[in-house]
Short mmCIF file of N, CA and C and ligand atoms in Angstrom, two decimals:
data_model
loop_
_atom_site.label_atom_id
_atom_site.label_comp_id
_atom_site.label_asym_id
_atom_site.label_seq_id
_atom_site.Cartn_x
_atom_site.Cartn_y
_atom_site.Cartn_z
N MET A 1 -31.14 69.16 26.38
CA MET A 1 -30.87 68.32 25.21
C MET A 1 -31.28 69.03 23.92
N ILE A 2 -30.41 69.04 22.96
CA ILE A 2 -30.76 69.62 21.65
C ILE A 2 -30.47 68.59 20.56
N THR A 3 -31.10 68.75 19.42
CA THR A 3 -30.87 67.79 18.33
C THR A 3 -29.52 68.06 17.67
N LYS A 4 -29.06 67.07 16.91
CA LYS A 4 -27.80 67.22 16.16
C LYS A 4 -27.95 68.35 15.13
N LYS A 5 -29.16 68.44 14.57
CA LYS A 5 -29.41 69.48 13.56
C LYS A 5 -29.28 70.87 14.20
N MET A 6 -29.83 71.01 15.41
CA MET A 6 -29.72 72.29 16.11
C MET A 6 -28.27 72.58 16.48
N ALA A 7 -27.55 71.56 16.95
CA ALA A 7 -26.15 71.76 17.33
C ALA A 7 -25.34 72.23 16.11
N LYS A 8 -25.64 71.66 14.95
CA LYS A 8 -24.92 72.03 13.73
C LYS A 8 -25.20 73.51 13.39
N ALA A 9 -26.47 73.89 13.52
CA ALA A 9 -26.85 75.27 13.19
C ALA A 9 -26.22 76.25 14.19
N LEU A 10 -26.15 75.86 15.46
CA LEU A 10 -25.55 76.74 16.46
C LEU A 10 -24.04 76.86 16.25
N ASN A 11 -23.41 75.75 15.85
CA ASN A 11 -21.97 75.81 15.54
C ASN A 11 -21.71 76.74 14.35
N GLU A 12 -22.62 76.72 13.40
CA GLU A 12 -22.51 77.63 12.25
C GLU A 12 -22.60 79.09 12.72
N GLN A 13 -23.46 79.31 13.72
CA GLN A 13 -23.61 80.68 14.22
C GLN A 13 -22.37 81.13 14.99
N ILE A 14 -21.67 80.20 15.63
CA ILE A 14 -20.40 80.57 16.29
C ILE A 14 -19.47 81.15 15.22
N LYS A 15 -19.43 80.49 14.08
CA LYS A 15 -18.59 80.98 12.98
C LYS A 15 -19.05 82.38 12.53
N ASN A 16 -20.37 82.57 12.37
CA ASN A 16 -20.88 83.88 11.93
C ASN A 16 -20.50 84.99 12.91
N GLU A 17 -20.56 84.68 14.19
CA GLU A 17 -20.24 85.70 15.20
C GLU A 17 -18.74 85.99 15.21
N ILE A 18 -17.93 84.93 15.05
CA ILE A 18 -16.47 85.17 15.01
C ILE A 18 -16.12 85.94 13.73
N PHE A 19 -16.82 85.62 12.64
CA PHE A 19 -16.56 86.40 11.42
C PHE A 19 -16.92 87.88 11.65
N SER A 20 -18.03 88.12 12.37
CA SER A 20 -18.41 89.51 12.67
C SER A 20 -17.27 90.20 13.42
N SER A 21 -16.72 89.50 14.40
CA SER A 21 -15.62 90.06 15.17
C SER A 21 -14.42 90.38 14.27
N TYR A 22 -14.14 89.46 13.38
CA TYR A 22 -13.02 89.59 12.44
C TYR A 22 -13.25 90.78 11.49
N LEU A 23 -14.49 90.88 10.99
CA LEU A 23 -14.84 91.97 10.07
C LEU A 23 -14.69 93.32 10.76
N TYR A 24 -15.18 93.43 11.99
CA TYR A 24 -15.10 94.72 12.69
C TYR A 24 -13.67 95.05 13.10
N LEU A 25 -12.87 94.02 13.34
CA LEU A 25 -11.46 94.28 13.63
C LEU A 25 -10.78 94.86 12.39
N SER A 26 -11.16 94.32 11.23
CA SER A 26 -10.61 94.84 9.97
C SER A 26 -11.07 96.28 9.74
N MET A 27 -12.32 96.56 10.08
CA MET A 27 -12.83 97.94 9.94
C MET A 27 -12.12 98.87 10.91
N SER A 28 -11.78 98.35 12.10
CA SER A 28 -11.06 99.16 13.08
C SER A 28 -9.67 99.51 12.54
N ALA A 29 -9.01 98.51 11.96
CA ALA A 29 -7.66 98.74 11.41
C ALA A 29 -7.74 99.75 10.26
N TRP A 30 -8.75 99.60 9.39
CA TRP A 30 -8.91 100.53 8.27
C TRP A 30 -9.13 101.95 8.80
N SER A 31 -9.97 102.09 9.81
CA SER A 31 -10.27 103.41 10.38
C SER A 31 -9.00 104.05 10.93
N SER A 32 -8.16 103.24 11.59
CA SER A 32 -6.90 103.77 12.13
C SER A 32 -6.03 104.35 11.03
N THR A 33 -5.97 103.63 9.91
CA THR A 33 -5.11 104.12 8.82
C THR A 33 -5.69 105.38 8.16
N GLN A 34 -6.99 105.63 8.37
CA GLN A 34 -7.63 106.84 7.81
C GLN A 34 -7.53 108.02 8.79
N GLY A 35 -6.95 107.78 9.96
CA GLY A 35 -6.87 108.84 10.98
C GLY A 35 -8.17 109.00 11.73
N LEU A 36 -9.06 108.03 11.61
CA LEU A 36 -10.36 108.10 12.29
C LEU A 36 -10.28 107.30 13.60
N LYS A 37 -9.66 107.89 14.58
CA LYS A 37 -9.40 107.17 15.84
C LYS A 37 -10.69 106.78 16.57
N GLY A 38 -11.70 107.65 16.50
CA GLY A 38 -12.97 107.35 17.16
C GLY A 38 -13.68 106.18 16.48
N PHE A 39 -13.67 106.17 15.15
CA PHE A 39 -14.25 105.05 14.40
C PHE A 39 -13.50 103.76 14.78
N ALA A 40 -12.16 103.88 14.83
CA ALA A 40 -11.33 102.71 15.15
C ALA A 40 -11.73 102.16 16.53
N ASN A 41 -11.95 103.07 17.48
CA ASN A 41 -12.36 102.64 18.83
C ASN A 41 -13.71 101.95 18.79
N TRP A 42 -14.67 102.53 18.06
CA TRP A 42 -16.03 101.95 18.00
C TRP A 42 -15.99 100.54 17.41
N PHE A 43 -15.22 100.38 16.33
CA PHE A 43 -15.16 99.06 15.69
C PHE A 43 -14.40 98.04 16.55
N TYR A 44 -13.38 98.52 17.26
CA TYR A 44 -12.61 97.63 18.13
C TYR A 44 -13.51 97.05 19.23
N ILE A 45 -14.33 97.93 19.79
CA ILE A 45 -15.25 97.49 20.84
C ILE A 45 -16.32 96.57 20.25
N GLN A 46 -16.78 96.91 19.06
CA GLN A 46 -17.78 96.07 18.38
C GLN A 46 -17.19 94.67 18.14
N SER A 47 -15.91 94.63 17.75
CA SER A 47 -15.24 93.36 17.51
C SER A 47 -15.22 92.52 18.80
N LYS A 48 -14.92 93.17 19.93
CA LYS A 48 -14.89 92.44 21.20
C LYS A 48 -16.29 91.93 21.56
N GLU A 49 -17.32 92.76 21.31
CA GLU A 49 -18.70 92.34 21.62
C GLU A 49 -19.09 91.11 20.81
N GLU A 50 -18.63 91.06 19.56
CA GLU A 50 -18.97 89.91 18.71
C GLU A 50 -18.33 88.63 19.22
N MET A 51 -17.11 88.76 19.80
CA MET A 51 -16.48 87.56 20.38
C MET A 51 -17.30 87.09 21.58
N VAL A 52 -17.86 88.06 22.31
CA VAL A 52 -18.71 87.69 23.45
C VAL A 52 -19.93 86.92 22.94
N HIS A 53 -20.51 87.38 21.82
CA HIS A 53 -21.66 86.67 21.24
C HIS A 53 -21.26 85.23 20.88
N ALA A 54 -20.09 85.10 20.24
CA ALA A 54 -19.62 83.77 19.83
C ALA A 54 -19.46 82.88 21.05
N ILE A 55 -18.89 83.45 22.12
CA ILE A 55 -18.64 82.67 23.34
C ILE A 55 -19.95 82.26 24.02
N LYS A 56 -20.96 83.12 23.91
CA LYS A 56 -22.27 82.74 24.47
C LYS A 56 -22.79 81.47 23.76
N PHE A 57 -22.70 81.46 22.43
CA PHE A 57 -23.13 80.26 21.68
C PHE A 57 -22.27 79.05 22.05
N TYR A 58 -20.96 79.29 22.15
CA TYR A 58 -20.00 78.23 22.49
C TYR A 58 -20.39 77.53 23.80
N HIS A 59 -20.64 78.34 24.84
CA HIS A 59 -21.00 77.75 26.13
C HIS A 59 -22.36 77.06 26.06
N TYR A 60 -23.27 77.63 25.29
CA TYR A 60 -24.60 77.03 25.21
C TYR A 60 -24.52 75.63 24.58
N VAL A 61 -23.77 75.51 23.50
CA VAL A 61 -23.63 74.20 22.83
C VAL A 61 -23.03 73.18 23.81
N LEU A 62 -21.96 73.60 24.51
CA LEU A 62 -21.32 72.68 25.47
C LEU A 62 -22.27 72.34 26.62
N ASP A 63 -22.99 73.35 27.11
CA ASP A 63 -23.93 73.10 28.22
C ASP A 63 -25.02 72.11 27.81
N GLN A 64 -25.31 72.06 26.51
CA GLN A 64 -26.33 71.12 26.03
C GLN A 64 -25.73 69.75 25.70
N GLY A 65 -24.44 69.60 26.05
CA GLY A 65 -23.79 68.29 25.90
C GLY A 65 -23.43 67.93 24.47
N GLU A 66 -23.33 68.96 23.61
CA GLU A 66 -22.97 68.69 22.22
C GLU A 66 -21.55 69.21 21.95
N PRO A 67 -20.85 68.61 20.96
CA PRO A 67 -19.50 69.10 20.69
C PRO A 67 -19.51 70.45 19.94
N VAL A 68 -18.53 71.27 20.27
CA VAL A 68 -18.34 72.52 19.52
C VAL A 68 -17.42 72.21 18.36
N GLU A 69 -17.83 72.66 17.19
CA GLU A 69 -16.97 72.46 16.02
C GLU A 69 -16.67 73.83 15.43
N LEU A 70 -15.41 74.24 15.50
CA LEU A 70 -15.05 75.56 14.97
C LEU A 70 -14.77 75.47 13.48
N HIS A 71 -15.36 76.38 12.74
CA HIS A 71 -15.21 76.38 11.28
C HIS A 71 -14.14 77.37 10.84
N GLU A 72 -13.78 77.26 9.59
CA GLU A 72 -12.84 78.20 8.99
C GLU A 72 -13.51 79.58 8.90
N ILE A 73 -12.74 80.62 9.21
CA ILE A 73 -13.29 81.99 9.16
C ILE A 73 -12.83 82.66 7.87
N PRO A 74 -13.77 83.12 7.03
CA PRO A 74 -13.35 83.77 5.78
C PRO A 74 -12.56 85.06 6.04
N LYS A 75 -11.73 85.40 5.06
CA LYS A 75 -10.95 86.64 5.17
C LYS A 75 -11.87 87.84 4.96
N PRO A 76 -11.84 88.81 5.89
CA PRO A 76 -12.73 89.97 5.69
C PRO A 76 -12.14 90.98 4.70
N GLU A 77 -13.00 91.86 4.18
CA GLU A 77 -12.54 92.99 3.35
C GLU A 77 -11.53 93.81 4.13
N LYS A 78 -10.69 94.58 3.41
CA LYS A 78 -9.79 95.46 4.16
C LYS A 78 -9.86 96.92 3.71
N ASP A 79 -10.55 97.17 2.58
CA ASP A 79 -10.66 98.56 2.11
C ASP A 79 -12.14 98.95 2.12
N PHE A 80 -12.49 99.90 2.98
CA PHE A 80 -13.91 100.22 3.15
C PHE A 80 -14.30 101.59 2.56
N LYS A 81 -13.41 102.15 1.75
CA LYS A 81 -13.69 103.35 0.94
C LYS A 81 -13.87 104.67 1.72
N ASN A 82 -14.94 104.79 2.49
CA ASN A 82 -15.18 106.05 3.22
C ASN A 82 -16.12 105.80 4.41
N PRO A 83 -16.27 106.80 5.29
CA PRO A 83 -17.08 106.59 6.52
C PRO A 83 -18.51 106.14 6.27
N VAL A 84 -19.16 106.65 5.21
CA VAL A 84 -20.54 106.23 4.94
C VAL A 84 -20.54 104.77 4.48
N LYS A 85 -19.63 104.46 3.55
CA LYS A 85 -19.58 103.09 2.99
C LYS A 85 -19.31 102.06 4.08
N VAL A 86 -18.42 102.39 5.00
CA VAL A 86 -18.08 101.38 6.02
C VAL A 86 -19.31 101.08 6.90
N PHE A 87 -20.09 102.12 7.24
CA PHE A 87 -21.27 101.85 8.06
C PHE A 87 -22.40 101.22 7.25
N GLU A 88 -22.43 101.48 5.94
CA GLU A 88 -23.42 100.77 5.10
C GLU A 88 -23.11 99.27 5.12
N GLU A 89 -21.81 98.96 5.09
CA GLU A 89 -21.39 97.55 5.17
C GLU A 89 -21.80 96.93 6.50
N VAL A 90 -21.65 97.71 7.58
CA VAL A 90 -22.01 97.21 8.91
C VAL A 90 -23.51 96.89 8.93
N LEU A 91 -24.32 97.82 8.41
CA LEU A 91 -25.77 97.60 8.44
C LEU A 91 -26.14 96.34 7.66
N LYS A 92 -25.54 96.21 6.47
CA LYS A 92 -25.80 95.03 5.65
C LYS A 92 -25.44 93.75 6.40
N HIS A 93 -24.29 93.80 7.07
CA HIS A 93 -23.84 92.61 7.80
C HIS A 93 -24.76 92.30 8.97
N GLU A 94 -25.16 93.34 9.71
CA GLU A 94 -26.04 93.09 10.86
C GLU A 94 -27.40 92.56 10.41
N GLN A 95 -27.87 93.02 9.25
CA GLN A 95 -29.15 92.49 8.74
C GLN A 95 -29.01 91.01 8.40
N PHE A 96 -27.84 90.65 7.89
CA PHE A 96 -27.56 89.23 7.62
C PHE A 96 -27.56 88.43 8.94
N ILE A 97 -26.93 89.00 9.96
CA ILE A 97 -26.88 88.31 11.26
C ILE A 97 -28.29 88.17 11.85
N THR A 98 -29.10 89.23 11.72
CA THR A 98 -30.47 89.16 12.22
C THR A 98 -31.21 88.00 11.55
N LYS A 99 -31.05 87.91 10.23
CA LYS A 99 -31.70 86.81 9.49
C LYS A 99 -31.23 85.46 10.00
N SER A 100 -29.93 85.35 10.26
CA SER A 100 -29.40 84.05 10.72
C SER A 100 -29.96 83.71 12.10
N ILE A 101 -30.13 84.72 12.96
CA ILE A 101 -30.72 84.46 14.28
C ILE A 101 -32.19 84.03 14.11
N TYR A 102 -32.90 84.72 13.22
CA TYR A 102 -34.30 84.34 12.98
C TYR A 102 -34.40 82.90 12.46
N GLY A 103 -33.44 82.51 11.63
CA GLY A 103 -33.42 81.15 11.10
C GLY A 103 -33.28 80.14 12.24
N LEU A 104 -32.43 80.50 13.23
CA LEU A 104 -32.25 79.61 14.38
C LEU A 104 -33.53 79.54 15.22
N VAL A 105 -34.19 80.69 15.39
CA VAL A 105 -35.45 80.71 16.15
C VAL A 105 -36.49 79.84 15.43
N ASP A 106 -36.57 79.98 14.11
CA ASP A 106 -37.51 79.18 13.33
C ASP A 106 -37.27 77.68 13.57
N LEU A 107 -35.98 77.31 13.56
CA LEU A 107 -35.63 75.90 13.76
C LEU A 107 -36.02 75.46 15.18
N ALA A 108 -35.74 76.33 16.17
CA ALA A 108 -36.08 75.98 17.56
C ALA A 108 -37.59 75.78 17.70
N LEU A 109 -38.37 76.63 17.05
CA LEU A 109 -39.83 76.51 17.15
C LEU A 109 -40.31 75.23 16.46
N GLU A 110 -39.71 74.98 15.30
CA GLU A 110 -40.05 73.78 14.53
C GLU A 110 -39.79 72.52 15.35
N GLU A 111 -38.69 72.55 16.11
CA GLU A 111 -38.30 71.36 16.89
C GLU A 111 -38.90 71.37 18.30
N LYS A 112 -39.74 72.38 18.59
CA LYS A 112 -40.31 72.55 19.95
C LYS A 112 -39.18 72.54 20.99
N ASP A 113 -38.08 73.19 20.63
CA ASP A 113 -36.90 73.28 21.50
C ASP A 113 -37.02 74.58 22.30
N HIS A 114 -37.71 74.51 23.42
CA HIS A 114 -38.00 75.71 24.21
C HIS A 114 -36.75 76.33 24.83
N ALA A 115 -35.80 75.48 25.22
CA ALA A 115 -34.57 76.00 25.84
C ALA A 115 -33.79 76.86 24.85
N THR A 116 -33.64 76.34 23.63
CA THR A 116 -32.87 77.11 22.65
C THR A 116 -33.63 78.36 22.24
N ASN A 117 -34.93 78.25 22.13
CA ASN A 117 -35.74 79.43 21.81
C ASN A 117 -35.53 80.51 22.87
N ALA A 118 -35.57 80.12 24.15
CA ALA A 118 -35.37 81.08 25.25
C ALA A 118 -33.97 81.68 25.17
N PHE A 119 -32.97 80.83 24.94
CA PHE A 119 -31.58 81.30 24.82
C PHE A 119 -31.45 82.33 23.69
N LEU A 120 -32.12 82.08 22.57
CA LEU A 120 -31.99 82.94 21.40
C LEU A 120 -32.67 84.30 21.55
N GLN A 121 -33.63 84.40 22.48
CA GLN A 121 -34.34 85.67 22.60
C GLN A 121 -33.42 86.83 22.98
N TRP A 122 -32.34 86.53 23.72
CA TRP A 122 -31.36 87.59 24.05
C TRP A 122 -30.79 88.17 22.75
N PHE A 123 -30.52 87.29 21.79
CA PHE A 123 -29.93 87.73 20.52
C PHE A 123 -30.95 88.49 19.66
N VAL A 124 -32.21 88.07 19.72
CA VAL A 124 -33.26 88.76 18.96
C VAL A 124 -33.30 90.23 19.42
N THR A 125 -33.30 90.43 20.74
CA THR A 125 -33.33 91.79 21.31
C THR A 125 -32.06 92.55 20.96
N GLU A 126 -30.94 91.87 21.09
CA GLU A 126 -29.63 92.49 20.80
C GLU A 126 -29.57 93.00 19.36
N GLN A 127 -30.12 92.22 18.44
CA GLN A 127 -30.07 92.62 17.03
C GLN A 127 -30.87 93.90 16.76
N VAL A 128 -31.99 94.07 17.48
CA VAL A 128 -32.78 95.30 17.31
C VAL A 128 -31.90 96.49 17.71
N GLU A 129 -31.21 96.34 18.84
CA GLU A 129 -30.33 97.41 19.33
C GLU A 129 -29.17 97.66 18.37
N GLU A 130 -28.56 96.58 17.87
CA GLU A 130 -27.42 96.72 16.96
C GLU A 130 -27.82 97.48 15.70
N GLU A 131 -28.94 97.07 15.10
CA GLU A 131 -29.36 97.73 13.87
C GLU A 131 -29.75 99.19 14.13
N ALA A 132 -30.40 99.45 15.26
CA ALA A 132 -30.81 100.83 15.57
C ALA A 132 -29.58 101.72 15.75
N ASN A 133 -28.56 101.22 16.47
CA ASN A 133 -27.34 102.01 16.67
C ASN A 133 -26.66 102.33 15.35
N VAL A 134 -26.56 101.32 14.51
CA VAL A 134 -25.87 101.51 13.24
C VAL A 134 -26.68 102.47 12.34
N ASN A 135 -27.98 102.31 12.32
CA ASN A 135 -28.83 103.22 11.52
C ASN A 135 -28.67 104.66 11.98
N SER A 136 -28.58 104.85 13.28
CA SER A 136 -28.45 106.20 13.82
C SER A 136 -27.10 106.82 13.40
N ILE A 137 -26.02 106.05 13.50
CA ILE A 137 -24.71 106.56 13.08
C ILE A 137 -24.72 106.85 11.58
N LEU A 138 -25.34 105.96 10.83
CA LEU A 138 -25.39 106.13 9.37
C LEU A 138 -26.18 107.38 9.00
N ASP A 139 -27.27 107.64 9.68
CA ASP A 139 -28.06 108.86 9.42
C ASP A 139 -27.22 110.10 9.68
N GLN A 140 -26.49 110.08 10.78
CA GLN A 140 -25.64 111.25 11.11
C GLN A 140 -24.56 111.44 10.04
N LEU A 141 -23.97 110.32 9.62
CA LEU A 141 -22.90 110.41 8.60
C LEU A 141 -23.44 110.97 7.29
N LYS A 142 -24.65 110.54 6.92
CA LYS A 142 -25.23 111.02 5.66
C LYS A 142 -25.53 112.52 5.75
N LEU A 143 -25.91 112.98 6.95
CA LEU A 143 -26.20 114.41 7.14
C LEU A 143 -24.95 115.27 6.92
N THR A 144 -23.78 114.73 7.23
CA THR A 144 -22.55 115.53 7.09
C THR A 144 -22.19 115.76 5.62
N LYS A 145 -22.74 114.93 4.73
CA LYS A 145 -22.39 114.98 3.30
C LYS A 145 -20.86 115.06 3.11
N SER A 146 -20.17 114.21 3.88
CA SER A 146 -18.71 114.10 3.84
C SER A 146 -17.97 115.37 4.24
N ASP A 147 -18.67 116.30 4.92
CA ASP A 147 -18.00 117.50 5.40
C ASP A 147 -17.02 117.12 6.52
N GLY A 148 -15.77 117.58 6.42
CA GLY A 148 -14.72 117.22 7.37
C GLY A 148 -15.08 117.52 8.81
N ASN A 149 -15.70 118.69 9.06
CA ASN A 149 -16.05 119.06 10.44
C ASN A 149 -17.06 118.09 11.02
N GLY A 150 -18.04 117.72 10.19
CA GLY A 150 -19.08 116.79 10.63
C GLY A 150 -18.48 115.44 10.97
N ILE A 151 -17.61 114.96 10.11
CA ILE A 151 -16.96 113.65 10.35
C ILE A 151 -16.13 113.73 11.63
N PHE A 152 -15.45 114.85 11.81
CA PHE A 152 -14.62 115.05 13.00
C PHE A 152 -15.47 114.94 14.27
N MET A 153 -16.64 115.58 14.24
CA MET A 153 -17.53 115.54 15.41
C MET A 153 -18.02 114.11 15.69
N ILE A 154 -18.39 113.40 14.62
CA ILE A 154 -18.87 112.02 14.80
C ILE A 154 -17.73 111.14 15.31
N ASP A 155 -16.53 111.39 14.78
CA ASP A 155 -15.36 110.62 15.23
C ASP A 155 -15.15 110.82 16.74
N LYS A 156 -15.33 112.06 17.18
CA LYS A 156 -15.16 112.35 18.62
C LYS A 156 -16.19 111.60 19.46
N GLU A 157 -17.41 111.54 18.92
CA GLU A 157 -18.48 110.84 19.64
C GLU A 157 -18.20 109.33 19.70
N LEU A 158 -17.75 108.78 18.57
CA LEU A 158 -17.49 107.33 18.53
C LEU A 158 -16.31 106.94 19.44
N ALA A 159 -15.45 107.93 19.71
CA ALA A 159 -14.29 107.68 20.59
C ALA A 159 -14.72 107.45 22.04
N THR A 160 -15.96 107.83 22.38
CA THR A 160 -16.39 107.72 23.79
C THR A 160 -16.94 106.33 24.13
N ARG A 161 -17.13 105.50 23.11
CA ARG A 161 -17.72 104.17 23.38
C ARG A 161 -16.77 103.33 24.24
N THR A 162 -17.33 102.65 25.24
CA THR A 162 -16.51 101.77 26.07
C THR A 162 -17.08 100.36 26.05
N PHE A 163 -16.23 99.40 26.35
CA PHE A 163 -16.66 98.00 26.33
C PHE A 163 -17.31 97.63 27.66
N VAL A 164 -18.51 97.10 27.57
CA VAL A 164 -19.21 96.63 28.78
C VAL A 164 -19.62 95.18 28.55
N LEU A 165 -19.18 94.31 29.43
CA LEU A 165 -19.56 92.90 29.33
C LEU A 165 -21.06 92.79 29.65
N PRO A 166 -21.86 92.20 28.75
CA PRO A 166 -23.30 92.11 29.04
C PRO A 166 -23.58 91.38 30.36
N ALA A 167 -24.65 91.81 31.04
CA ALA A 167 -25.00 91.22 32.34
C ALA A 167 -25.17 89.70 32.21
N GLY A 168 -24.65 88.99 33.17
CA GLY A 168 -24.82 87.53 33.20
C GLY A 168 -23.91 86.77 32.26
N VAL A 169 -22.99 87.47 31.59
CA VAL A 169 -22.11 86.78 30.65
C VAL A 169 -20.71 86.67 31.26
N THR A 170 -20.16 85.47 31.23
CA THR A 170 -18.77 85.32 31.66
C THR A 170 -17.99 84.78 30.47
N ILE A 171 -16.83 85.34 30.26
CA ILE A 171 -16.00 84.84 29.15
C ILE A 171 -14.59 84.53 29.66
FE1 OFO B 201 -23.42 89.40 17.04
O1 OFO B 201 -24.41 90.82 16.56
FE2 OFO B 201 -23.45 91.86 15.39
O2 OFO B 201 -22.95 90.63 14.22
#
């Protein structure tokens, strides 16, 4: 059982996660038009992972016997300027998502909602990994100082990412 206030906040997070998916799909499309096939692959997989996050929240709300309410998804940016800028945007967005997850944890603690707190811990851990991955790619990109060979090498590396459904998740 969760409160109506918690259900509302979790429904809001479904929107945030779907927006993340939408944003990364837009970044994937932008990367394709720049000839950055590896970047496009990385963002495409990131977009799919975000839908998995949204679906995790979706099932949790339903499992708690509350209605899911899907919100309008804002239109994402479509011009990301260059490889460094696009990953700076990703980092900024993930920091926003981390804050939103922390807000949910704060609410769960305030309401002594142990089930939701336990459910959210997966996301707390996931956000550490997400930010670390993005920081690492951003550091590498900054080292290249926009040198074509460096970008080419990073693009090749990003092309190797594959989609893995997180353990215990069914969609
Ligand atoms: Fe769902 O973690 Fe990124 O946004």
